[in-house]
N, CA and C of each residue as an Amber inpcrd file, in Angstrom:
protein
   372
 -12.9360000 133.1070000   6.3700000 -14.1950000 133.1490000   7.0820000
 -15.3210000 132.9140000   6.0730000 -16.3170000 131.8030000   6.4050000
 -17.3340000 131.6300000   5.3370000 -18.6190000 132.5920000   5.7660000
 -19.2890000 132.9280000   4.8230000 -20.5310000 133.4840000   4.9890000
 -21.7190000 132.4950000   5.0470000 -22.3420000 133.3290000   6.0240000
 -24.0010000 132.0130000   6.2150000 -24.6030000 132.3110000   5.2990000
 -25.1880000 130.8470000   4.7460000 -25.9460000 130.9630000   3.7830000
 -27.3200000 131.6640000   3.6980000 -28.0170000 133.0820000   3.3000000
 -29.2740000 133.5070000   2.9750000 -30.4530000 132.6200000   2.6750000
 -31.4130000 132.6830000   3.8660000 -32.2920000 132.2310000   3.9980000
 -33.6790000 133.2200000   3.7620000 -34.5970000 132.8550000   3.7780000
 -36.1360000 133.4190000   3.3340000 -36.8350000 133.2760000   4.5460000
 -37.5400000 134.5730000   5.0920000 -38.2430000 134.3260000   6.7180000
 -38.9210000 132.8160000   6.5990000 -39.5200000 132.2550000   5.5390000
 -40.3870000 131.4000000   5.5910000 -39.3050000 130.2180000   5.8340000
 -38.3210000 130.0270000   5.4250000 -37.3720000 128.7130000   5.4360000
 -36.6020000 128.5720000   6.5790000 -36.5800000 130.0690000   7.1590000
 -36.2260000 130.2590000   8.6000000 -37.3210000 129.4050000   9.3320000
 -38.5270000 130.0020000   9.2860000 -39.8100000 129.6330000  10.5470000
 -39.6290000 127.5100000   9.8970000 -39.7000000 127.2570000   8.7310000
 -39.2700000 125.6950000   8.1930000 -38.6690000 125.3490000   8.8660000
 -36.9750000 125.3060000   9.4340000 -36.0910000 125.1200000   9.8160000
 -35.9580000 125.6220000  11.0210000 -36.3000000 126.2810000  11.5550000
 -36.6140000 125.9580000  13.2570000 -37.8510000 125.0330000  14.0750000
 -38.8980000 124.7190000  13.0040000 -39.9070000 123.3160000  13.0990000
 -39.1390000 122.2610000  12.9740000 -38.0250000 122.2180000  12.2690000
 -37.1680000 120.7390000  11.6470000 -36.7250000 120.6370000  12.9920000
 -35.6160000 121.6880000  13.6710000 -35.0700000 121.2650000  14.8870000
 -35.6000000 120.7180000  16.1480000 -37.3010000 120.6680000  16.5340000
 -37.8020000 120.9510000  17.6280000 -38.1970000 118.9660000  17.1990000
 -37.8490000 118.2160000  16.2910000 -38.1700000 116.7420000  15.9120000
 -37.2060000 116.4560000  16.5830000 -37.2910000 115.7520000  17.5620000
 -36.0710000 114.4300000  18.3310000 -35.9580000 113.1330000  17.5880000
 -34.5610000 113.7410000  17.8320000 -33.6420000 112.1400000  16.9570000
 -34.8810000 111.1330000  17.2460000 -35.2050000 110.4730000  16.2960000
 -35.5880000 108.7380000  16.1750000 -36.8890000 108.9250000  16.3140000
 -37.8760000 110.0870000  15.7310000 -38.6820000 110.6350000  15.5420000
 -38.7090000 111.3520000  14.4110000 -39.9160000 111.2750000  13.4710000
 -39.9620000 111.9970000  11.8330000 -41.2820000 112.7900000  11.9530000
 -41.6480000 113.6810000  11.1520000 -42.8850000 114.3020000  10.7430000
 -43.3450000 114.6850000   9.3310000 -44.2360000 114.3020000   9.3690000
 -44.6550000 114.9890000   7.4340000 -44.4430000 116.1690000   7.2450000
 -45.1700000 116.1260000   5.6680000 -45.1120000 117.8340000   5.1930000
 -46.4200000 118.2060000   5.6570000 -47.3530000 117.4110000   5.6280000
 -48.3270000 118.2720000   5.9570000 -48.4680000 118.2570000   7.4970000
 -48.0780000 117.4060000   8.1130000 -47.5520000 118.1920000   9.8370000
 -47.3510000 119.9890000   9.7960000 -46.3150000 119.8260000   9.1160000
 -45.2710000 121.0450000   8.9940000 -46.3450000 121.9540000   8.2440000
 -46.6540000 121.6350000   7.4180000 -47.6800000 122.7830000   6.8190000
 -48.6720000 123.2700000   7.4500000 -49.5340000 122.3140000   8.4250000
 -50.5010000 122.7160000   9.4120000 -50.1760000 123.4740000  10.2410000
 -48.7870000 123.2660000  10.7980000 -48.3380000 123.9840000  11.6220000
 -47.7560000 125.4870000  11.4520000 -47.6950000 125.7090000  10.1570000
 -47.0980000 126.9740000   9.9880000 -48.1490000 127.8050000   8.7810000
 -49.2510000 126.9550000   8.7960000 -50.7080000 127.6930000   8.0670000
 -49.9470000 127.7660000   6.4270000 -49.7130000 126.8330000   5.6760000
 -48.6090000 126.6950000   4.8420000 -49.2030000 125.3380000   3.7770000
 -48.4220000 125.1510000   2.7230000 -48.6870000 124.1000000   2.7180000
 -47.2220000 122.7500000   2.2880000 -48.0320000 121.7900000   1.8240000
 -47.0840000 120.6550000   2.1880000 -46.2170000 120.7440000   0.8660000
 -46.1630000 121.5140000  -0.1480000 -45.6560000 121.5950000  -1.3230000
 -44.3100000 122.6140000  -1.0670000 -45.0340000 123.8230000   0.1470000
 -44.0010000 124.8770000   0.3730000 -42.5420000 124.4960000   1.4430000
 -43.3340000 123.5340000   2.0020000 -42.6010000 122.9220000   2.8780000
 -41.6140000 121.9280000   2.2040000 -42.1600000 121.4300000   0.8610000
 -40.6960000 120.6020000   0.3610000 -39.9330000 121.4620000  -0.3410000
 -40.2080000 122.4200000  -0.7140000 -39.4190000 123.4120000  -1.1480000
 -38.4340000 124.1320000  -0.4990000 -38.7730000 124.4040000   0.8750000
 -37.8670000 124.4540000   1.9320000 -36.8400000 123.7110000   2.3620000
 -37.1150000 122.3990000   2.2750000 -36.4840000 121.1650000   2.6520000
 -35.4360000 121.1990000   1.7020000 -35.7580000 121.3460000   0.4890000
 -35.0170000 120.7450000  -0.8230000 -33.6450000 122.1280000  -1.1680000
 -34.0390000 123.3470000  -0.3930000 -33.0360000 123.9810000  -0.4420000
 -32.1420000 124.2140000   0.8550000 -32.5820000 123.8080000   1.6100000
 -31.4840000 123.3970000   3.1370000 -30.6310000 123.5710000   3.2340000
 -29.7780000 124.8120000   3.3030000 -28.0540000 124.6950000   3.3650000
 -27.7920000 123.8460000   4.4620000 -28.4720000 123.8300000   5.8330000
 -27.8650000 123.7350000   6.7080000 -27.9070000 122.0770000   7.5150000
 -28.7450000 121.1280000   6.2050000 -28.6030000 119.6460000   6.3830000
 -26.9200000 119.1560000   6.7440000 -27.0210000 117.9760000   7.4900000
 -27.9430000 117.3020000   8.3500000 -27.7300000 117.9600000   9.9070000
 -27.4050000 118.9640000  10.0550000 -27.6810000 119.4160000  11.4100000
 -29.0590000 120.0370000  11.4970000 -29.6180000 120.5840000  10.7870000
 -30.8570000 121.2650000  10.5010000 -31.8710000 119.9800000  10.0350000
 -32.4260000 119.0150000  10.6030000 -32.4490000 117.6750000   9.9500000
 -34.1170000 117.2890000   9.0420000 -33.6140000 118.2090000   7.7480000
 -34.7600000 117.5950000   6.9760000 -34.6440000 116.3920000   6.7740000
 -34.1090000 115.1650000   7.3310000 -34.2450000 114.3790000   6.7660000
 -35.2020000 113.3590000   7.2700000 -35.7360000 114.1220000   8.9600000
 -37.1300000 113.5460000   9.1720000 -38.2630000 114.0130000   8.9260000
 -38.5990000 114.3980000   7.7190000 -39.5920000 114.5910000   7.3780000
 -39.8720000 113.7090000   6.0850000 -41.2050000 112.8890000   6.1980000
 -41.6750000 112.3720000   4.8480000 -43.1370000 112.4320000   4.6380000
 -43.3260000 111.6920000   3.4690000 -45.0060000 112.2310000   3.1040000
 -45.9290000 111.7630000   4.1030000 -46.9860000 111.7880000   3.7270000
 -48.0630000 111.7100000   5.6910000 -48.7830000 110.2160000   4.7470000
 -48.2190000 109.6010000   3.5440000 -48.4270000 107.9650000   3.8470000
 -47.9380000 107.5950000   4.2510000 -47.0020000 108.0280000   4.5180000
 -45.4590000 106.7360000   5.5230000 -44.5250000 106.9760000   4.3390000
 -44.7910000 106.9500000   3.2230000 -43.5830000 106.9110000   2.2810000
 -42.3920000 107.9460000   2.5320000 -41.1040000 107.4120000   2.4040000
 -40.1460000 107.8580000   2.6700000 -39.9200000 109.3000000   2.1420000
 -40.4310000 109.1050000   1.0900000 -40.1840000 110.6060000   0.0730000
 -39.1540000 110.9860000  -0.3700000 -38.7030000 112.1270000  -0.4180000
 -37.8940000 112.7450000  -1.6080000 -36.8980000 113.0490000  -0.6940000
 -35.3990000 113.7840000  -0.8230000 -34.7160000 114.0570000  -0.4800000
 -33.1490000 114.8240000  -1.0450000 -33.1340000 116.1180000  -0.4690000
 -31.8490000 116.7910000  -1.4240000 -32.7860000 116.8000000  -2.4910000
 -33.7670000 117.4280000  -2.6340000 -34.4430000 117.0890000  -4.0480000
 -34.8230000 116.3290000  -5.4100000 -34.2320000 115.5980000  -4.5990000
 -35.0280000 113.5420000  -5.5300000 -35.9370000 113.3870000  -5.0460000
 -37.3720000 112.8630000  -5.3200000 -38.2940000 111.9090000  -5.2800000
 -37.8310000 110.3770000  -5.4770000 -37.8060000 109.7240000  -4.8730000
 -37.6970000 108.1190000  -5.0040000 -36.5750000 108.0740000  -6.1960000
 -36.5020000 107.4950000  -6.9850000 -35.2660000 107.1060000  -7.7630000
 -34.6910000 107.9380000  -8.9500000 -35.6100000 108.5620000  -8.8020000
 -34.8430000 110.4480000  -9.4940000 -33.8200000 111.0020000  -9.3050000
 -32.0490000 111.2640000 -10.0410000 -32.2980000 110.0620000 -10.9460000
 -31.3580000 109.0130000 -10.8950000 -31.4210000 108.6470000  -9.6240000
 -30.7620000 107.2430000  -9.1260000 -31.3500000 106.9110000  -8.0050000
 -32.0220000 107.7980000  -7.3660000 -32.0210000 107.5580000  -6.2890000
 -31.1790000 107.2130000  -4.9920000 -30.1570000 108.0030000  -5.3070000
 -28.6250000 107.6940000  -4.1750000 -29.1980000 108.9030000  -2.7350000
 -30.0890000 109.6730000  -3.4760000 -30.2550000 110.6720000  -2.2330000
 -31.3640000 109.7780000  -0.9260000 -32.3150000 109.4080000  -1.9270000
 -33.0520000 108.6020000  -0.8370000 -32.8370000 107.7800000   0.0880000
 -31.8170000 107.0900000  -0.8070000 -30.9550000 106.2460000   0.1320000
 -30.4000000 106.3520000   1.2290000 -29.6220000 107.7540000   1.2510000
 -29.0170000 108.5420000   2.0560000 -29.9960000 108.9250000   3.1780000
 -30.8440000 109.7180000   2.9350000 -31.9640000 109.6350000   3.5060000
 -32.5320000 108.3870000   4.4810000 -32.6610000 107.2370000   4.1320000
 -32.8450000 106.1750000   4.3760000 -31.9180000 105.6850000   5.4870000
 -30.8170000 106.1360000   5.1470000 -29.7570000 105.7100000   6.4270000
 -29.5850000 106.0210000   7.1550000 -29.6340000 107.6970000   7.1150000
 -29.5760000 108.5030000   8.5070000 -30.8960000 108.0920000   9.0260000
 -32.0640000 108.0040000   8.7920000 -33.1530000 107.6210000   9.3780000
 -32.9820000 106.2460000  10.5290000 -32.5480000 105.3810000   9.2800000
 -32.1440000 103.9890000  10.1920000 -31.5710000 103.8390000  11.2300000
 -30.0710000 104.7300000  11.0520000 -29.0620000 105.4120000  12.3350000
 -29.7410000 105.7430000  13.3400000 -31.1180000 106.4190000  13.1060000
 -31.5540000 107.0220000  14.2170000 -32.5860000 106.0050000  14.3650000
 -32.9780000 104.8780000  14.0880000 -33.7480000 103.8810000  14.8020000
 -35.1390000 104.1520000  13.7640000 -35.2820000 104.5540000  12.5530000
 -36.4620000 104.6650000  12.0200000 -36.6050000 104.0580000  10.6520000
 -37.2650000 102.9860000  10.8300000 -37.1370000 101.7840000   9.3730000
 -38.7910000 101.9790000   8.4680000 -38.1950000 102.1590000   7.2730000
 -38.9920000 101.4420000   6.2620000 -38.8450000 100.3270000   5.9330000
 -40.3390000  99.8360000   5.3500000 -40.1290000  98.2270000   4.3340000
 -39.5270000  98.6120000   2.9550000 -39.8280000  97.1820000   2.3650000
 -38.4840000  97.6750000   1.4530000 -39.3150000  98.4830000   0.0040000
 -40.8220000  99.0270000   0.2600000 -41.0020000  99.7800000  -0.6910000
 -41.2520000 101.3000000  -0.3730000 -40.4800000 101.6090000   0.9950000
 -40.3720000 102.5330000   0.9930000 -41.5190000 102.9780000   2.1700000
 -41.9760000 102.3200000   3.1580000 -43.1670000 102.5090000   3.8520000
 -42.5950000 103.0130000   5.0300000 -43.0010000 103.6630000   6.1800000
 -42.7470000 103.6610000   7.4420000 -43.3530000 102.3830000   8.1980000
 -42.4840000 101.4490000   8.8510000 -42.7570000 100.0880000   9.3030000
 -43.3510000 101.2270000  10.4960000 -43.1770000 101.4630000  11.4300000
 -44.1130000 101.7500000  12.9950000 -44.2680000 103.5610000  13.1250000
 -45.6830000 103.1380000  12.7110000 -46.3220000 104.4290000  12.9210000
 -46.1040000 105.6960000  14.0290000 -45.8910000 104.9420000  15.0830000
 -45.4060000 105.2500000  16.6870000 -44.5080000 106.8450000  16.5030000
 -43.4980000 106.5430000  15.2600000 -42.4080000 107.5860000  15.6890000
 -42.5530000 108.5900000  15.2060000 -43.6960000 108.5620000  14.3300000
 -44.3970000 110.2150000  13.5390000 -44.5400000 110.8640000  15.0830000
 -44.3640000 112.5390000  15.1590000 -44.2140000 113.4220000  15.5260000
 -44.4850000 115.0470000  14.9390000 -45.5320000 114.9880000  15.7210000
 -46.1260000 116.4600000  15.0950000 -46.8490000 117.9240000  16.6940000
 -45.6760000 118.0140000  17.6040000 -45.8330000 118.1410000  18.7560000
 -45.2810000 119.7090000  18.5770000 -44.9490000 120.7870000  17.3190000
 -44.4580000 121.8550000  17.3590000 -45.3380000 122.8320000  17.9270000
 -44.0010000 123.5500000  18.5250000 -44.2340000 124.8570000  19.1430000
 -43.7560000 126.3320000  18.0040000 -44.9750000 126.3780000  17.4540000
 -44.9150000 127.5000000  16.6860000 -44.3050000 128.7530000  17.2330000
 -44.4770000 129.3290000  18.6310000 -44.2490000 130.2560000  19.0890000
 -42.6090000 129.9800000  19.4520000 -41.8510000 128.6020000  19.0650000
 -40.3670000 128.7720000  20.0160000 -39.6990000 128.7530000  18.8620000
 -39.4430000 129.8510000  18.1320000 -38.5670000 129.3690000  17.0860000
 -37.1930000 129.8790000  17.8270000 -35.9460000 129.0310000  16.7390000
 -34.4920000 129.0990000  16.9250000 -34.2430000 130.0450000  15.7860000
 -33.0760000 131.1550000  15.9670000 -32.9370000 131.8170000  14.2480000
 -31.8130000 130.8740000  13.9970000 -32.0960000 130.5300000  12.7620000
 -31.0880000 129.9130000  11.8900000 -30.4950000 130.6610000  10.6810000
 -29.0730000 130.6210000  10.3660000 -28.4410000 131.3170000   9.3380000
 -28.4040000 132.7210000   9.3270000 -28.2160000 133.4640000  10.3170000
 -28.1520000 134.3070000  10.7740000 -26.8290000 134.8930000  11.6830000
């Protein structure tokens, strides 16, 4: 029998904002930070320790230029950049493309529609 991984109330309230994003839809950090009176630094910090990726799906979240951002705790090609990539694919899977320097091609699928008051407990 495995044990759930220990989470922090704050990475809890993180990770029940991640779930409430529909497939083929992404949101920033500073979405996420507005939304939880937070900011967009605490929020990658959250992200970057995620036990519970890719069902828990940080992987739609990127910076509020469009840039793809970091992922599993790489920034862009840090230090290969195999995570971004990864990143990059599940995104695609779900219908959400960058150009090839890393941009969000259609603005359209940003999503920032959370319900602060509905959280899910996670890892618990």
């Amino acid at each position: 029998m495995s044990k759930a991984p220990k989470v922090t109330e704050y990475q809890e309230r993180v990770y029940a904002l991640l779930q409430q994003i529909p497939e083929g839809r992404i949101t920033t950090y500073a979405a996420m930070s507005r939304a939880l009176n937070s900011s967009p630094r605490a929020i990658g910090g959250a992200l970057r320790n995620n036990p519970f990726a890719p069902e828990i799906p940080c992987h739609r979240c990127i910076a509020s230029t469009g840039f793809i951002g970091g992922f599993k705790g790489d920034w862009e090609k840090v230090p290969s950049g195999q995570n971004q990539e990864s990143k990059r694919e599940l995104l695609k899977e779900e219908g959400v493309l960058f150009d090839e320097n890393g941009y969000l091609i259609d603005k359209k699928v940003l999503w920032d529609e959370f319900d602060v008051q509905n959280r899910k407990t996670v890892g618990r």
